[in-house]
Coordinates of C-alpha atoms in Angstrom, one line a residue:
M1471 CA -30.6 10.2 40.3
T1472 CA -31.3 10.7 36.6
S1473 CA -29.2 10.0 33.6
R1474 CA -29.5 11.4 30.2
H1475 CA -29.6 9.0 27.3
H1476 CA -28.2 10.6 24.2
R1477 CA -29.7 8.8 21.3
R1478 CA -27.3 8.3 18.5
Q1479 CA -28.2 9.7 15.1
T1480 CA -29.3 7.2 12.4
L1481 CA -28.0 7.0 8.9
A1482 CA -31.2 8.3 7.4
G1483 CA -31.3 11.3 9.9
A1484 CA -27.7 12.1 9.1
L1485 CA -28.3 12.1 5.4
L1486 CA -31.4 14.2 5.8
L1487 CA -29.6 16.8 7.8
W1488 CA -26.7 17.0 5.3
Q1489 CA -29.1 17.3 2.4
L1490 CA -31.1 20.0 4.2
A1491 CA -27.9 21.8 4.9
I1492 CA -26.9 21.5 1.2
V1493 CA -30.4 22.8 0.2
V1494 CA -30.1 25.8 2.5
I1495 CA -26.6 26.6 1.1
V1496 CA -27.9 26.3 -2.5
L1497 CA -30.9 28.5 -1.7
A1498 CA -28.6 31.1 -0.2
A1499 CA -26.5 31.0 -3.3
V1500 CA -29.6 31.3 -5.5
A1501 CA -30.8 34.2 -3.4
A1502 CA -27.5 36.0 -3.8
V1503 CA -27.5 35.5 -7.5
S1504 CA -31.1 36.6 -7.7
L1505 CA -30.3 39.8 -5.8
A1506 CA -27.4 40.5 -8.0
Q1507 CA -29.5 39.9 -11.1
S1508 CA -32.3 42.1 -9.7
Q1509 CA -29.8 44.9 -9.0
A1510 CA -28.4 44.7 -12.6
T1511 CA -31.9 44.7 -14.1
F1512 CA -32.9 47.7 -12.0
D1513 CA -29.9 49.6 -13.0
R1514 CA -30.4 48.8 -16.7
V1515 CA -34.2 49.5 -16.9
E1516 CA -34.5 52.4 -14.5
G1517 CA -31.3 53.9 -15.8
R1518 CA -32.8 54.1 -19.3
R1519 CA -36.0 55.6 -18.0
V1520 CA -34.5 58.3 -15.8
T1521 CA -32.1 59.2 -18.7
A1522 CA -35.1 59.6 -21.1
L1523 CA -37.0 61.7 -18.5
A1524 CA -33.9 63.9 -17.9
E1525 CA -33.3 64.5 -21.6
E1526 CA -37.0 65.1 -22.2
M1527 CA -37.1 67.8 -19.4
A1528 CA -33.8 69.3 -20.5
S1529 CA -35.2 69.8 -24.0
N1530 CA -38.4 71.4 -22.8
P1531 CA -38.7 75.0 -24.0
L1532 CA -40.2 76.1 -20.7
V1533 CA -37.2 74.9 -18.8
R1534 CA -34.9 76.8 -21.2
T1535 CA -36.9 79.9 -20.9
Q1536 CA -37.2 80.0 -17.1
L1537 CA -33.5 79.3 -16.5
V1538 CA -32.5 82.6 -18.0
R1539 CA -35.2 84.6 -16.1
P1540 CA -35.1 85.7 -12.4
A1541 CA -36.7 83.4 -9.8
P1542 CA -37.1 80.3 -12.1
A1543 CA -38.3 78.2 -9.2
E1544 CA -41.9 79.6 -9.4
M1545 CA -42.4 78.2 -12.8
L1546 CA -40.2 75.1 -12.6
A1547 CA -41.4 73.7 -9.3
P1548 CA -44.9 72.7 -10.7
Q1549 CA -43.2 71.2 -13.7
L1550 CA -40.9 69.1 -11.5
Q1551 CA -43.7 68.0 -9.2
S1552 CA -45.8 66.9 -12.2
T1553 CA -42.9 64.9 -13.6
L1554 CA -42.4 63.3 -10.2
T1555 CA -46.0 62.4 -9.9
R1556 CA -46.4 61.2 -13.4
S1557 CA -43.3 59.0 -13.7
G1558 CA -42.9 57.7 -10.1
V1559 CA -39.3 58.8 -9.8
T1560 CA -37.8 59.8 -6.4
S1561 CA -36.5 63.2 -7.2
A1562 CA -36.3 65.9 -9.9
T1563 CA -33.8 68.7 -9.7
V1564 CA -32.7 71.7 -11.9
S1565 CA -29.6 73.8 -11.5
D1566 CA -28.4 76.8 -13.4
G1567 CA -25.2 77.2 -15.4
S1568 CA -23.0 77.6 -12.3
G1569 CA -24.3 74.3 -10.8
K1570 CA -26.5 76.0 -8.1
I1571 CA -29.8 74.2 -7.6
V1572 CA -32.7 76.6 -8.5
A1573 CA -35.6 74.1 -8.2
S1574 CA -36.1 70.6 -6.8
T1575 CA -38.8 68.3 -5.5
N1576 CA -36.7 68.3 -2.3
P1577 CA -36.9 71.9 -1.0
T1578 CA -33.9 71.4 1.2
L1579 CA -31.6 71.1 -1.8
V1580 CA -32.5 74.5 -3.3
G1581 CA -29.6 76.9 -3.1
T1582 CA -27.0 74.0 -2.7
R1583 CA -24.7 72.8 -5.4
M1584 CA -25.8 69.9 -7.5
P1585 CA -23.5 66.9 -7.3
T1586 CA -22.2 65.8 -10.7
G1587 CA -20.9 62.5 -11.9
G1588 CA -17.9 64.0 -13.8
P1589 CA -16.8 66.6 -16.3
R1590 CA -19.1 65.3 -19.0
I1591 CA -21.9 67.7 -17.8
A1592 CA -19.7 70.8 -18.1
E1593 CA -18.8 69.6 -21.6
G1594 CA -22.5 69.5 -22.6
R1595 CA -23.0 65.7 -22.4
G1596 CA -25.3 63.6 -20.3
W1597 CA -24.3 61.2 -17.5
S1598 CA -26.0 58.4 -15.5
G1599 CA -25.0 56.5 -12.3
E1600 CA -25.4 56.5 -8.6
L1601 CA -25.0 59.7 -6.6
P1602 CA -26.0 60.7 -3.0
V1603 CA -29.0 63.0 -3.2
G1604 CA -30.2 64.5 0.1
G1605 CA -28.4 61.8 2.1
V1606 CA -29.9 59.0 0.0
T1607 CA -28.1 57.1 -2.8
E1608 CA -30.1 57.3 -5.9
L1609 CA -29.7 56.1 -9.5
V1610 CA -29.7 59.5 -11.3
A1611 CA -29.5 60.7 -14.9
Q1612 CA -28.1 64.2 -15.6
A1613 CA -28.8 66.0 -18.9
P1614 CA -27.5 69.5 -19.8
V1615 CA -29.9 72.3 -20.7
L1616 CA -28.4 73.9 -23.8
G1617 CA -29.3 77.3 -25.2
A1618 CA -30.0 78.3 -28.8
A1619 CA -26.4 79.4 -29.4
A1620 CA -23.8 76.6 -29.8
G1621 CA -22.0 75.7 -26.6
D1622 CA -24.4 77.8 -24.5
H1623 CA -24.8 75.8 -21.2
L1624 CA -27.9 77.1 -19.4
G1625 CA -28.1 74.5 -16.6
T1626 CA -28.6 70.8 -15.7
V1627 CA -31.6 68.6 -15.2
M1628 CA -31.2 65.6 -12.8
I1629 CA -33.8 62.9 -12.4
G1630 CA -33.2 60.3 -9.6
R1631 CA -34.7 56.9 -8.7
A1632 CA -34.0 55.5 -5.2
S1633 CA -32.6 51.9 -5.4
P1634 CA -34.7 49.3 -3.5
S1635 CA -33.0 47.9 -0.4
V1636 CA -31.8 44.3 -0.1
W1637 CA -34.7 43.4 2.1
Q1638 CA -37.2 44.8 -0.4
R1639 CA -35.6 42.9 -3.3
L1640 CA -35.5 39.7 -1.1
V1641 CA -39.2 40.1 -0.2
G1642 CA -40.0 40.5 -3.9
A1643 CA -38.2 37.3 -4.7
S1644 CA -39.3 35.3 -1.6
S1645 CA -42.3 33.8 -3.4
Y1646 CA -40.4 31.6 -5.7
L1647 CA -37.6 31.1 -3.2
L1648 CA -40.1 29.6 -0.8
V1649 CA -41.3 27.3 -3.5
Y1650 CA -37.8 26.2 -4.3
L1651 CA -37.2 25.5 -0.6
G1652 CA -40.4 23.4 -0.3
V1653 CA -39.7 21.4 -3.4
A1654 CA -36.1 20.8 -2.4
S1655 CA -37.0 19.8 1.1
V1656 CA -39.5 17.2 -0.1
L1657 CA -37.1 15.8 -2.6
G1658 CA -34.3 15.8 0.0
V1659 CA -36.4 13.9 2.5
A1660 CA -37.5 11.3 0.0
G1661 CA -34.1 10.9 -1.5
S1662 CA -32.4 10.6 1.9
W1663 CA -34.9 7.9 2.9
L1664 CA -34.4 5.9 -0.3
L1665 CA -30.6 6.3 -0.2
A1666 CA -30.4 5.3 3.5
R1667 CA -32.4 2.1 2.7
R1668 CA -30.1 1.2 -0.1
I1669 CA -27.0 1.9 1.9
K1670 CA -28.2 -0.1 4.9
R1671 CA -29.0 -3.1 2.6
Q1672 CA -25.4 -3.0 1.3
T1673 CA -24.0 -2.6 4.8
F1674 CA -26.1 -5.4 6.3
G1675 CA -28.2 -2.9 8.3
M1676 CA -25.2 -1.4 10.2
E1677 CA -25.1 2.2 11.1
P1678 CA -22.1 4.5 10.4
R1679 CA -20.7 4.2 13.9
E1680 CA -20.8 0.3 13.6
I1681 CA -19.0 0.4 10.3
A1682 CA -16.4 2.7 11.7
G1683 CA -15.9 0.4 14.6
L1684 CA -15.4 -2.6 12.3
A1685 CA -12.9 -0.6 10.3
E1686 CA -11.0 0.4 13.5
H1687 CA -11.0 -3.2 14.8
R1688 CA -9.8 -4.5 11.4
E1689 CA -6.9 -2.0 11.3
A1690 CA -6.0 -2.9 14.9
M1691 CA -6.0 -6.6 14.1
L1692 CA -4.1 -6.4 10.8
F1693 CA -1.4 -4.1 11.9
G1694 CA -1.1 -5.5 15.5
I1695 CA -0.1 -9.0 14.5
A1696 CA 3.4 -10.1 13.8
E1697 CA 2.5 -12.0 10.6
G1698 CA 2.0 -10.7 7.2
V1699 CA -1.5 -10.6 5.6
V1700 CA -2.3 -10.3 1.9
A1701 CA -5.8 -10.3 0.4
L1702 CA -6.6 -10.7 -3.3
D1703 CA -9.8 -10.3 -5.3
P1704 CA -10.8 -12.9 -7.9
H1705 CA -8.8 -11.1 -10.5
Q1706 CA -5.5 -11.4 -8.5
R1707 CA -5.5 -7.7 -7.6
L1708 CA -4.3 -6.7 -4.2
T1709 CA -7.1 -5.5 -2.0
L1710 CA -5.4 -5.4 1.4
V1711 CA -1.9 -5.8 2.8
N1712 CA -0.6 -5.0 6.3
A1713 CA 2.8 -3.4 7.0
V1714 CA 4.4 -6.8 7.8
G1715 CA 3.2 -8.3 4.5
R1716 CA 4.4 -5.3 2.5
R1717 CA 7.8 -5.6 4.2
L1718 CA 8.2 -9.4 3.7
L1719 CA 7.2 -9.2 0.0
D1720 CA 9.1 -6.0 -0.6
L1721 CA 6.1 -4.2 -2.0
P1722 CA 5.7 -0.5 -2.7
E1723 CA 3.8 1.7 -0.3
H1724 CA 0.8 2.3 -2.6
C1725 CA 0.4 -1.3 -3.9
V1726 CA -3.3 -1.8 -3.0
G1727 CA -5.3 -2.1 -6.3
M1728 CA -2.4 -3.4 -8.3
S1729 CA -2.2 -6.9 -9.8
L1730 CA 0.3 -9.5 -9.0
T1731 CA 1.9 -9.3 -12.4
G1732 CA 2.0 -5.5 -12.2
L1733 CA 3.9 -5.8 -8.9
G1734 CA 6.5 -8.1 -10.6
I1735 CA 5.4 -11.2 -8.6
E1736 CA 6.0 -14.4 -10.6
G1737 CA 7.1 -18.0 -10.3
R1738 CA 6.6 -19.9 -7.1
L1739 CA 5.4 -16.8 -5.2
Y1740 CA 2.7 -16.1 -7.8
D1741 CA 1.6 -19.8 -7.7
V1742 CA 1.1 -19.7 -3.9
L1743 CA -0.6 -16.3 -3.7
A1744 CA -2.9 -17.1 -6.7
G1745 CA -3.6 -20.6 -5.5
T1746 CA -2.3 -22.3 -8.7
A1747 CA 0.2 -25.1 -9.2
P1748 CA 1.4 -26.8 -12.4
E1749 CA 0.4 -30.2 -11.1
G1750 CA -2.9 -29.3 -9.5
G1751 CA -4.4 -26.3 -11.3
P1752 CA -6.3 -23.6 -9.5
G1753 CA -6.7 -24.1 -5.8
A1754 CA -4.0 -26.8 -5.6
L1755 CA -2.0 -24.8 -3.1
A1756 CA -4.5 -24.2 -0.4
R1757 CA -5.0 -25.0 3.3
R1758 CA -1.4 -26.0 3.9
D1759 CA 1.9 -24.3 4.6
E1760 CA 4.1 -23.5 1.6
V1761 CA 7.8 -22.5 1.7
V1762 CA 8.8 -19.7 -0.7
V1763 CA 12.1 -17.8 -1.0
R1764 CA 11.6 -14.1 -1.8
R1765 CA 14.6 -11.8 -2.1
G1766 CA 16.7 -13.3 0.6
R1767 CA 13.8 -14.3 2.9
V1768 CA 12.4 -17.7 3.6
L1769 CA 8.7 -17.3 3.9
V1770 CA 6.1 -19.8 5.1
M1771 CA 2.7 -19.0 3.5
N1772 CA -0.8 -20.3 4.1
R1773 CA -3.5 -19.4 1.7
M1774 CA -7.3 -19.6 2.1
D1775 CA -10.1 -19.0 -0.4
V1776 CA -12.9 -16.7 0.7
T1777 CA -16.4 -17.5 -0.6
K1778 CA -19.9 -16.4 0.2
D1779 CA -23.2 -18.0 -1.0
G1780 CA -21.2 -20.0 -3.4
R1781 CA -19.5 -17.0 -4.9
R1782 CA -15.7 -16.6 -4.7
L1783 CA -14.7 -13.3 -3.2
G1784 CA -11.0 -13.7 -3.3
S1785 CA -8.3 -15.1 -1.0
V1786 CA -6.3 -14.3 2.1
T1787 CA -2.7 -15.4 2.6
T1788 CA -0.7 -15.2 5.8
L1789 CA 3.1 -15.0 5.8
R1790 CA 5.7 -15.9 8.4
D1791 CA 9.3 -15.1 8.2
R1792 CA 11.5 -18.2 8.7
T1793 CA 14.8 -16.5 7.7
E1794 CA 16.0 -16.4 11.3
L1795 CA 16.2 -20.2 11.1
A1796 CA 19.3 -19.8 9.1
Q1797 CA 20.9 -17.8 11.9
L1798 CA 19.8 -20.4 14.4
E1799 CA 21.1 -23.2 12.2
R1800 CA 24.5 -21.5 12.0
E1801 CA 24.7 -21.0 15.8
L1802 CA 23.5 -24.5 16.7
G1803 CA 25.4 -26.3 13.9
S1804 CA 28.4 -27.1 16.0
F1805 CA 26.4 -28.4 18.9
R1806 CA 24.1 -30.4 16.7
S1807 CA 27.1 -32.0 15.0
T1808 CA 28.7 -33.0 18.3
T1809 CA 25.4 -34.4 19.5
E1810 CA 24.8 -36.4 16.4
L1811 CA 28.3 -37.7 16.4
L1812 CA 28.0 -38.9 20.0
R1813 CA 24.6 -40.4 19.4
A1814 CA 25.8 -42.2 16.3
Q1815 CA 29.0 -43.4 17.9
A1816 CA 27.1 -44.6 21.0
H1817 CA 24.8 -46.6 18.7
E1818 CA 27.8 -47.9 16.7
F1819 CA 29.8 -48.8 19.8
S1820 CA 26.7 -50.6 21.3
N1821 CA 26.5 -52.8 18.2
Q1822 CA 30.2 -53.5 18.2
L1823 CA 30.1 -54.4 21.9
H1824 CA 27.3 -56.8 21.2
T1825 CA 29.3 -58.4 18.5
I1826 CA 32.4 -58.7 20.7
S1827 CA 30.3 -60.1 23.5
G1828 CA 28.8 -62.7 21.2
L1829 CA 32.2 -63.8 19.9
I1830 CA 33.5 -64.1 23.5
Q1831 CA 30.5 -66.2 24.6
I1832 CA 31.1 -68.7 21.8
G1833 CA 34.8 -68.9 22.5
E1834 CA 36.1 -67.2 19.3
H1835 CA 38.8 -65.2 21.1
E1836 CA 41.0 -65.0 18.0
E1837 CA 38.1 -63.5 16.0
V1838 CA 37.6 -61.0 18.8
V1839 CA 41.2 -59.8 18.4
Q1840 CA 40.9 -59.6 14.6
Y1841 CA 37.5 -57.8 14.8
V1842 CA 38.9 -55.2 17.2
R1843 CA 41.9 -54.6 15.0
A1844 CA 39.6 -54.1 12.0
L1845 CA 37.5 -51.6 13.9
R1846 CA 40.6 -49.7 15.0
K1847 CA 41.9 -49.6 11.4
H1848 CA 38.6 -48.4 10.0
R1849 CA 38.3 -45.7 12.6
E1850 CA 41.9 -44.5 12.1
S1851 CA 41.4 -44.4 8.3
L1852 CA 38.1 -42.5 8.7
D1853 CA 39.6 -40.0 11.1
L1854 CA 42.7 -39.6 9.1
G1855 CA 40.8 -39.3 5.9
I1856 CA 38.7 -36.4 7.3
T1857 CA 41.2 -34.6 9.5
S1858 CA 44.1 -34.8 7.1
R1859 CA 42.1 -33.0 4.4
I1860 CA 39.8 -30.9 6.5
R1861 CA 41.6 -28.8 9.1
D1862 CA 38.5 -26.9 10.3
R1863 CA 37.4 -28.7 13.4
A1864 CA 33.7 -27.8 13.1
V1865 CA 33.4 -29.0 9.5
A1866 CA 35.4 -32.2 10.3
A1867 CA 33.2 -33.0 13.3
L1868 CA 30.1 -32.5 11.2
L1869 CA 31.4 -34.9 8.5
M1870 CA 32.3 -37.5 11.1
A1871 CA 28.8 -37.2 12.6
K1872 CA 27.2 -37.4 9.1
S1873 CA 29.4 -40.5 8.3
A1874 CA 28.1 -42.3 11.4
L1875 CA 24.5 -41.4 10.7
A1876 CA 24.8 -42.4 7.0
A1877 CA 26.3 -45.8 8.1
E1878 CA 23.2 -46.4 10.2
R1879 CA 21.1 -46.0 7.0
K1880 CA 23.4 -48.3 5.0
V1881 CA 25.0 -45.4 3.1
R1882 CA 28.7 -44.9 2.7
L1883 CA 30.0 -41.3 3.2
L1884 CA 33.1 -40.8 1.1
I1885 CA 35.6 -37.9 1.2
S1886 CA 37.0 -37.1 -2.2
E1887 CA 40.8 -37.2 -2.5
R1888 CA 40.7 -33.7 -4.0
T1889 CA 39.2 -32.3 -0.8
A1890 CA 41.3 -29.6 0.9
L1891 CA 40.0 -27.1 3.5
D1892 CA 41.9 -24.9 5.9
R1893 CA 40.7 -23.5 9.2
L1894 CA 38.1 -20.8 8.7
E1895 CA 36.8 -17.9 10.7
P1896 CA 34.0 -19.0 13.1
T1897 CA 31.3 -17.2 11.1
D1898 CA 32.6 -18.7 7.8
S1899 CA 32.9 -22.2 9.4
A1900 CA 29.3 -22.0 10.6
D1901 CA 27.9 -21.1 7.1
V1902 CA 30.0 -23.8 5.4
A1903 CA 28.8 -26.3 8.0
T1904 CA 25.1 -25.2 7.4
V1905 CA 25.4 -25.6 3.6
L1906 CA 27.4 -28.9 3.8
G1907 CA 25.1 -30.4 6.4
N1908 CA 21.9 -29.6 4.4
L1909 CA 23.4 -31.0 1.1
V1910 CA 24.7 -34.2 2.8
D1911 CA 21.3 -34.8 4.5
N1912 CA 19.6 -34.3 1.2
A1913 CA 22.0 -36.7 -0.6
V1914 CA 21.7 -39.4 2.1
D1915 CA 17.9 -39.2 1.9
A1916 CA 18.1 -39.6 -1.9
A1917 CA 20.6 -42.5 -1.7
T1918 CA 18.8 -44.4 1.1
G1919 CA 16.8 -47.3 -0.4
A1920 CA 17.3 -46.2 -4.0
P1921 CA 19.1 -48.4 -6.5
P1922 CA 22.2 -46.8 -8.0
A1923 CA 21.5 -44.7 -11.1
G1924 CA 24.6 -46.1 -12.9
E1925 CA 26.6 -49.3 -12.8
D1926 CA 28.3 -49.1 -9.5
D1927 CA 29.1 -51.9 -7.1
R1928 CA 29.7 -49.6 -4.1
G1929 CA 26.1 -49.8 -3.1
A1930 CA 24.4 -46.6 -1.8
W1931 CA 27.0 -43.8 -1.3
V1932 CA 27.5 -40.1 -0.9
E1933 CA 30.7 -38.3 -1.8
V1934 CA 31.8 -35.0 -0.5
E1935 CA 34.4 -32.7 -2.0
L1936 CA 35.5 -29.4 -0.5
R1937 CA 37.8 -27.0 -2.4
Q1938 CA 39.1 -23.7 -1.2
D1939 CA 40.9 -20.8 -2.7
A1940 CA 41.9 -17.4 -1.4
S1941 CA 38.4 -16.0 -1.2
S1942 CA 35.9 -18.8 -1.7
V1943 CA 34.9 -22.3 -0.8
E1944 CA 33.3 -24.8 -3.2
I1945 CA 31.2 -27.7 -1.9
V1946 CA 30.4 -30.6 -4.2
V1947 CA 28.1 -33.4 -2.9
R1948 CA 27.4 -36.4 -5.2
D1949 CA 25.0 -39.2 -4.4
S1950 CA 23.9 -42.5 -5.9
G1951 CA 20.2 -41.7 -5.8
P1952 CA 17.8 -41.4 -8.7
G1953 CA 18.8 -37.8 -9.6
V1954 CA 16.6 -34.7 -9.9
A1955 CA 14.1 -34.2 -12.7
P1956 CA 15.3 -31.5 -15.1
E1957 CA 12.1 -29.4 -14.6
L1958 CA 12.8 -29.3 -10.9
A1959 CA 16.5 -28.3 -11.2
Q1960 CA 15.7 -24.7 -10.1
E1961 CA 12.4 -25.2 -8.2
V1962 CA 14.0 -27.5 -5.6
F1963 CA 15.7 -24.4 -4.2
S1964 CA 13.0 -21.8 -4.6
H1965 CA 10.3 -24.2 -3.3
G1966 CA 12.3 -25.5 -0.3
F1967 CA 12.2 -29.1 -1.6
T1968 CA 14.3 -31.9 -0.2
T1969 CA 15.1 -34.9 -2.4
K1970 CA 13.3 -37.1 0.0
A1971 CA 10.2 -34.9 0.1
A1972 CA 10.2 -34.6 -3.7
A1973 CA 10.4 -38.4 -4.2
Q1974 CA 7.8 -39.4 -1.6
G1975 CA 5.5 -36.5 -2.1
G1976 CA 5.8 -35.3 1.4
D1977 CA 5.9 -31.8 2.9
R1978 CA 8.4 -29.4 1.5
G1979 CA 11.2 -28.4 3.9
I1980 CA 13.5 -25.4 4.0
G1981 CA 16.9 -27.2 3.9
L1982 CA 17.7 -26.4 0.3
A1983 CA 16.1 -23.0 0.5
L1984 CA 18.4 -22.1 3.4
T1985 CA 21.3 -23.4 1.5
R1986 CA 20.6 -21.1 -1.4
L1987 CA 20.0 -18.2 1.0
V1988 CA 23.3 -18.7 2.8
C1989 CA 25.1 -18.9 -0.5
K1990 CA 23.5 -15.8 -1.9
R1991 CA 24.3 -13.8 1.2
R1992 CA 27.9 -14.6 0.6
G1993 CA 27.9 -13.7 -3.1
G1994 CA 27.7 -17.3 -4.3
E1995 CA 25.2 -19.8 -5.7
V1996 CA 24.1 -23.4 -5.5
S1997 CA 23.1 -25.6 -8.5
V1998 CA 22.2 -29.2 -9.2
A1999 CA 23.0 -31.4 -12.1
N2000 CA 22.5 -35.1 -13.0
T2001 CA 25.4 -37.5 -13.5
R2002 CA 25.6 -41.1 -14.6
E2003 CA 25.7 -42.1 -10.9
G2004 CA 23.0 -39.8 -9.6
A2005 CA 22.7 -36.1 -8.6
M2006 CA 25.5 -33.6 -8.0
F2007 CA 24.9 -30.5 -5.9
T2008 CA 27.5 -27.7 -6.2
A2009 CA 27.6 -24.7 -3.8
R2010 CA 30.0 -21.8 -3.9
M2011 CA 30.4 -19.0 -1.4
S2012 CA 32.9 -16.3 -0.5
V2013 CA 34.7 -16.5 2.8
G2014 CA 37.2 -14.4 4.7
R2015 CA 40.8 -15.2 5.3
P2016 CA 41.6 -18.6 6.8
A2017 CA 42.2 -18.5 10.5
D2018 CA 45.9 -19.7 10.2
R2019 CA 46.7 -17.0 7.7
A2020 CA 44.9 -14.3 9.7
T2021 CA 46.9 -15.2 12.8
E2022 CA 50.1 -15.1 10.8
T2023 CA 49.2 -11.6 9.5
V2024 CA 48.5 -10.3 13.0
R2025 CA 51.8 -11.7 14.2

């Protein structure tokens, strides 16, 4: 059993074949131009010569005399043959005034009519051009033989020169064409070899099929993954982006080659892609995940510099869409609130039971009764303070859970007396709970362990205020923490900061970023300001009709 091994063509061989093909095409074009020029030169030079011969013979007195005599062929035939021999023309023919050929170097033409190139001959003027003579196309010149009297047309003299064939002209030009072909072949071989060596050095010795394979693998890898990939050169120009990256960053289709500033990318997103940060300078944002909000999407980005032999080639950034976390947060908000409430209450009840058990063991029964009454009063006031002002069960449960969790961290959660919230549609309630939960968590983190910013004897505290009108809900969360630096008033939302992370220098989360995202989706906004006591976050969002009113409308 035998198998054929087809050897793949090398880069040098491919270049040589292409160059030889180009050389052959060029030579064919040169040959065609040469043939055209040769034909034009022949028509010009031989046309003048046969015209001069025809005019010379037409003005010969012998020709004039013999044309008016009987049997002119006897005297004109030797004259025509002499002209043919002396000048090297193909044919010489004489006709009388009626156009009948009376003498010719081609005996078969005698007695036939002479072909004419037009009425110019009958008018006594000469003509030159190509005509069929004896079955062969010749370049001819026709001159009239005029008598002594004015306008007396005795006959016509025609001198013809056969045009060389294409092969004859090609053979005549083959000498220099072969030289051109040899020189071009030598230069093509040398040039293709040098060019192939240069290209192989630049492509690390890979052949075209290997380069094509790498390109195919790269396309399959980049466009087959679910994450976005963005590559930049050292001048912050886009050199590569896959479809996912273009969609996540909302980039135009033909964006490769454009700079970040030309694409309208600025602020936090520019800092992450370019690897710069105000506090760290170039390269400060590298080798860690960064959270960025871009046109309604929460993106987690990781940037890596690409270097070779100590030379920086650019950077590659991967992007992951975390926007769906907002939806998950909304769907799981009610379950999380209930879970947190039960856990916090279980912990609180455990501590209270330990206290009651201790009082019983030491015999302080009256103290036990007073302690239980105090606990019941505190619980009733807390439940009444929340449920009387907040009629939406999910939001009320969330605040009760947050209150218990805050108490574990020695932070008081207060409900403003101006709070008023009706029942909401489930989707509205979930979004309000998401925003409120993130803001309260952020405020509790800020207030925990921080001395009050103003003169306040309440200790660490967080105050929540909910206000509602016909089409919107406003959430105000105040805390007794250290506040927010003025330069971070906007960046805490676009960066995904939390107050705790900003204060301790930890990782940046997505709580505040999701808060702004939810508010913007509902046509609202979230902002932060510093007060004498600490920070105040204000979130506004539009909502649908309250559930009670919607029910009344349906009824």
